[in-house]
Short mmCIF file of N, CA, C and O in Angstrom, two decimals:
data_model
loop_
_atom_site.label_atom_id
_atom_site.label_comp_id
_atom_site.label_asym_id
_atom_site.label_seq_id
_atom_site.Cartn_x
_atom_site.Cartn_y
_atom_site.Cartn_z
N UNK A 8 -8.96 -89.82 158.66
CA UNK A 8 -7.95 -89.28 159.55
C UNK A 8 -7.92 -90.02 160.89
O UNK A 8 -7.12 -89.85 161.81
N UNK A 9 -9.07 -90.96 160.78
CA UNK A 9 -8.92 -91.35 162.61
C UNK A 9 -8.05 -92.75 162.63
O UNK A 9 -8.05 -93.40 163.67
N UNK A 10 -7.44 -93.13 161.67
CA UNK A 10 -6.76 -94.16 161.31
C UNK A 10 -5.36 -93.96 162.05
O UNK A 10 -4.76 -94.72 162.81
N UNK A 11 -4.98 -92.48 161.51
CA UNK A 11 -3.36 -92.21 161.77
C UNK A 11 -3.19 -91.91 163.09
O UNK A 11 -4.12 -91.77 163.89
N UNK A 12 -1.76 -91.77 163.41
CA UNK A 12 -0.98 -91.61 164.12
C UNK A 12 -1.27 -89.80 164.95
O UNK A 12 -2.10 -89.05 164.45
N UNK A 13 -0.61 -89.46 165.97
CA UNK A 13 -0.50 -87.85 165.95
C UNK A 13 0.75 -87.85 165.61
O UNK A 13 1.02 -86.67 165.81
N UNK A 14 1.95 -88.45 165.14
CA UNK A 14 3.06 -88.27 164.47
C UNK A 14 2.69 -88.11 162.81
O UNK A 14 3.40 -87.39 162.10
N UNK A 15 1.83 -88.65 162.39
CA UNK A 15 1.40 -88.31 161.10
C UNK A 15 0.72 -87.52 161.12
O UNK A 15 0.83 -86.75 160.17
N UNK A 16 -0.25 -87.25 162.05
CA UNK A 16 -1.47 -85.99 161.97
C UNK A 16 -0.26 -84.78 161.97
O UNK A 16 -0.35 -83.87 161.15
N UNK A 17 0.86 -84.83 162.89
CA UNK A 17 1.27 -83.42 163.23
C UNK A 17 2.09 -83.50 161.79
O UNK A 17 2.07 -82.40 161.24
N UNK A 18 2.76 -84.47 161.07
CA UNK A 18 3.55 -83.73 159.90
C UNK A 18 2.59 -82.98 159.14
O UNK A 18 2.78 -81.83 158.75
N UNK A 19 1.12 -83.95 158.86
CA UNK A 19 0.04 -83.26 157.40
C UNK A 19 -0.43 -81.91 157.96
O UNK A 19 -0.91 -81.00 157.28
N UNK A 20 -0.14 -81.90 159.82
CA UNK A 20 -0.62 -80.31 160.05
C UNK A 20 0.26 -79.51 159.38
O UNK A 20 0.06 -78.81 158.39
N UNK A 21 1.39 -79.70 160.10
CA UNK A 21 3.02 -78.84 159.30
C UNK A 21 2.99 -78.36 157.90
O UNK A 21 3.42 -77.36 157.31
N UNK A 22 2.41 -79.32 157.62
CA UNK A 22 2.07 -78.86 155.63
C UNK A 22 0.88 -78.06 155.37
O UNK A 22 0.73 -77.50 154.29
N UNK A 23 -0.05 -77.97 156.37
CA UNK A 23 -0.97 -76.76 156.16
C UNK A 23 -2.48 -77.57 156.34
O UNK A 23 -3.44 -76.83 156.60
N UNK A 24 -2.76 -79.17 156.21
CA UNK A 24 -3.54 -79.43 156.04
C UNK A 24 -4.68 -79.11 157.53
O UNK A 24 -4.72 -79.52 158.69
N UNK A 25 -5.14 -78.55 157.05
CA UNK A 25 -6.17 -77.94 158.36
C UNK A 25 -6.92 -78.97 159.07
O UNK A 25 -7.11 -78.99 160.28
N UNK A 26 -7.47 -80.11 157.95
CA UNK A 26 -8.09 -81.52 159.01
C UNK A 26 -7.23 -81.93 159.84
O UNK A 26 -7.89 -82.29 160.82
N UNK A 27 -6.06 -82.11 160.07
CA UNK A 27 -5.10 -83.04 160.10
C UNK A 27 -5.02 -81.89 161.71
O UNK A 27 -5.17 -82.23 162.88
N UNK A 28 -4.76 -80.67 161.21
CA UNK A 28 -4.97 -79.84 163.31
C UNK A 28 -6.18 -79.82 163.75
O UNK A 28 -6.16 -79.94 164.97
N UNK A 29 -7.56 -79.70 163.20
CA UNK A 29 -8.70 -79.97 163.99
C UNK A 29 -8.60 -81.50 164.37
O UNK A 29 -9.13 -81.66 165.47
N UNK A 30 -7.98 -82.97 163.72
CA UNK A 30 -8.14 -83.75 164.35
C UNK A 30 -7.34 -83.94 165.65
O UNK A 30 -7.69 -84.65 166.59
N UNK A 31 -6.00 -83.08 165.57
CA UNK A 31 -5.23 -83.64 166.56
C UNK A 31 -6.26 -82.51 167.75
O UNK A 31 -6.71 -83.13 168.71
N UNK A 32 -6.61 -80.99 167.70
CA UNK A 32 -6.92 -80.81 168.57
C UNK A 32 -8.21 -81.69 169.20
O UNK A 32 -8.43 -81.76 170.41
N UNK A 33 -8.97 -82.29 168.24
CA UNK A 33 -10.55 -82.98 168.74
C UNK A 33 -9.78 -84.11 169.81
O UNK A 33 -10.17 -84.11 170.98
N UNK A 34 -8.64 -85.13 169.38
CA UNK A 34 -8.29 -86.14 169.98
C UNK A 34 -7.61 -85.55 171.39
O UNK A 34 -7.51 -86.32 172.35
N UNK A 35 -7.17 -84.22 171.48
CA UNK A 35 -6.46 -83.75 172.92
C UNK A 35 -7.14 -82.50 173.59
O UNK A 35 -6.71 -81.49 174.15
N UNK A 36 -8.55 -83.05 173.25
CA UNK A 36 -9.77 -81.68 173.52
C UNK A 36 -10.11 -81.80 175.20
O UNK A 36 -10.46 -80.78 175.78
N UNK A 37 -9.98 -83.18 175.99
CA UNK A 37 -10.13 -83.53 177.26
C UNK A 37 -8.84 -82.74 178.57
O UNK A 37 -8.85 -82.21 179.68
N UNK A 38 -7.64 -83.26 177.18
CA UNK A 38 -6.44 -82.48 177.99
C UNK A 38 -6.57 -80.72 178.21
O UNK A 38 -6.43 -80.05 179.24
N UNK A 39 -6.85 -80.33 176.91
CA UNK A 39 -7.03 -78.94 177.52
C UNK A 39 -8.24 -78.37 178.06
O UNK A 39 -8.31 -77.24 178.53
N UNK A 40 -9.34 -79.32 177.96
CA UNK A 40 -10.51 -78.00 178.81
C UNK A 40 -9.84 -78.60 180.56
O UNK A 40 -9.92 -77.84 181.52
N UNK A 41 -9.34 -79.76 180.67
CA UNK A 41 -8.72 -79.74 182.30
C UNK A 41 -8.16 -78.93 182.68
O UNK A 41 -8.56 -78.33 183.67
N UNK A 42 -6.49 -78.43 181.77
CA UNK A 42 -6.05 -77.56 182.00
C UNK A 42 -6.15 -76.15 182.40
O UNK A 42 -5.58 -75.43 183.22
N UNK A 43 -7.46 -75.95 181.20
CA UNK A 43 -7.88 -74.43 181.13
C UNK A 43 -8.88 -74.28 182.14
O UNK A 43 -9.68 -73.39 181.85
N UNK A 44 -9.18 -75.03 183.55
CA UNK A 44 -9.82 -74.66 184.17
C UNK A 44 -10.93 -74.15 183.94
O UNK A 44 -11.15 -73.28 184.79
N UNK A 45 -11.87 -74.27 183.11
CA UNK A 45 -13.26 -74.09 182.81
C UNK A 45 -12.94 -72.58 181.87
O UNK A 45 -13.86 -72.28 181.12
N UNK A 46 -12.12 -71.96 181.88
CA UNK A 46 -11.75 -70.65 181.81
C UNK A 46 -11.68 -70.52 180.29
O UNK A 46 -10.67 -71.08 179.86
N UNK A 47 -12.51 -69.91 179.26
CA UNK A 47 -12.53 -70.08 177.76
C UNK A 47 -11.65 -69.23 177.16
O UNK A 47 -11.66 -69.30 175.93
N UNK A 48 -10.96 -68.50 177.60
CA UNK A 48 -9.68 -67.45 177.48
C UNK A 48 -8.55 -68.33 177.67
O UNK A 48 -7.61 -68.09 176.91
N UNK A 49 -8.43 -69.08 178.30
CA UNK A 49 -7.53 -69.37 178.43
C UNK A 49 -7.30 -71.12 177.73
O UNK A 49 -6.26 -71.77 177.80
N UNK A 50 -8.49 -71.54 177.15
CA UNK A 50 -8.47 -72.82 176.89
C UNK A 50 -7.98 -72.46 174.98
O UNK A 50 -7.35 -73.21 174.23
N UNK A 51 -8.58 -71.00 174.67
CA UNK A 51 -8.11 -69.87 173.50
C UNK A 51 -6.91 -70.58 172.67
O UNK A 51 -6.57 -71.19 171.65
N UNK A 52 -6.34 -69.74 174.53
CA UNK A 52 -4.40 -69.56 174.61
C UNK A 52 -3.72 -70.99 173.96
O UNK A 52 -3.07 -71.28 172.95
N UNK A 53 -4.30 -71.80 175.28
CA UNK A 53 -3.64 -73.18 175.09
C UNK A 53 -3.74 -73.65 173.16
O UNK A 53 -2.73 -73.95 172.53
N UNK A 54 -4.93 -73.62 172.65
CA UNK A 54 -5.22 -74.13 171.56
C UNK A 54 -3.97 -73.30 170.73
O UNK A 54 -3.00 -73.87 170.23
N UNK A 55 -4.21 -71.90 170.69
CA UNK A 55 -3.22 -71.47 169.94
C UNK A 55 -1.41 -71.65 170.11
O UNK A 55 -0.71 -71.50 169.11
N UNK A 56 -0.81 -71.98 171.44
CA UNK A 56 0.20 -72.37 171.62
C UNK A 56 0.65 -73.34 170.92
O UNK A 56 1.64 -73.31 170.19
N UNK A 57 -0.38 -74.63 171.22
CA UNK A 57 -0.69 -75.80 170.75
C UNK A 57 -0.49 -75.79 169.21
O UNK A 57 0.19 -76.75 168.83
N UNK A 58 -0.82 -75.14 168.43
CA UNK A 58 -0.52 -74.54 166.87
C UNK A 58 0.39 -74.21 166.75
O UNK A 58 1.10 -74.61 165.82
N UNK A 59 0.79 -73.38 167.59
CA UNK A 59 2.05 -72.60 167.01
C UNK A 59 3.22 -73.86 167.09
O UNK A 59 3.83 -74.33 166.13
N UNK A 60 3.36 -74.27 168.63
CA UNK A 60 4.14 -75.85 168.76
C UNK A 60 4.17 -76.68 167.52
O UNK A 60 5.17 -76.83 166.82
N UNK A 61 2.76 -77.33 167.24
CA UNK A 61 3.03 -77.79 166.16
C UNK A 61 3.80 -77.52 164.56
O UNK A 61 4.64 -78.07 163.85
N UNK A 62 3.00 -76.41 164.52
CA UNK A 62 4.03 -75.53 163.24
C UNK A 62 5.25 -75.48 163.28
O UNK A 62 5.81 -75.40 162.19
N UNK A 63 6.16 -75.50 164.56
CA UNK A 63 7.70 -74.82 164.66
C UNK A 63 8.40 -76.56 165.17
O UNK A 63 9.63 -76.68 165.20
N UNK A 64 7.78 -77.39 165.42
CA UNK A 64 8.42 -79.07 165.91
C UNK A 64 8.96 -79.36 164.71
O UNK A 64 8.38 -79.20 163.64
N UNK A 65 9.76 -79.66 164.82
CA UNK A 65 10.65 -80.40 163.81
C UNK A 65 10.43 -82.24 163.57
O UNK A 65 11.29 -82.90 164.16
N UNK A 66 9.56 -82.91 162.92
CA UNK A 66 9.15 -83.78 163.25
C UNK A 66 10.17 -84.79 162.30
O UNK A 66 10.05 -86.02 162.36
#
């Protein structure tokens, strides 16, 4: 998986493949603990947004 794209990671997520969203979250794991301000509730949130986004993008 560390070959591809996140345009390919996010379609094989879309299809259900579960490696394919733990890799994209491992590769954008820097962006959200910044965001989430140290705050683990809220770094939660982001991850799950982050899913849901992916699931509903029309790629």
């Amino acid at each position: 998986m560390k070959n591809k794209t996140l345009y390919e990671l996010g379609k094989l997520a879309q299809k259900g493949n579960e490696m394919a969203m733990m890799e994209i979250i491992e590769r954008k794991k820097q962006m959200l603990k910044r965001y989430s301000f140290g705050d683990e509730d809220t770094y939660q949130f982001i991850i799950l947004k982050m899913i849901e986004g992916i699931k509903n993008y029309k790629f």
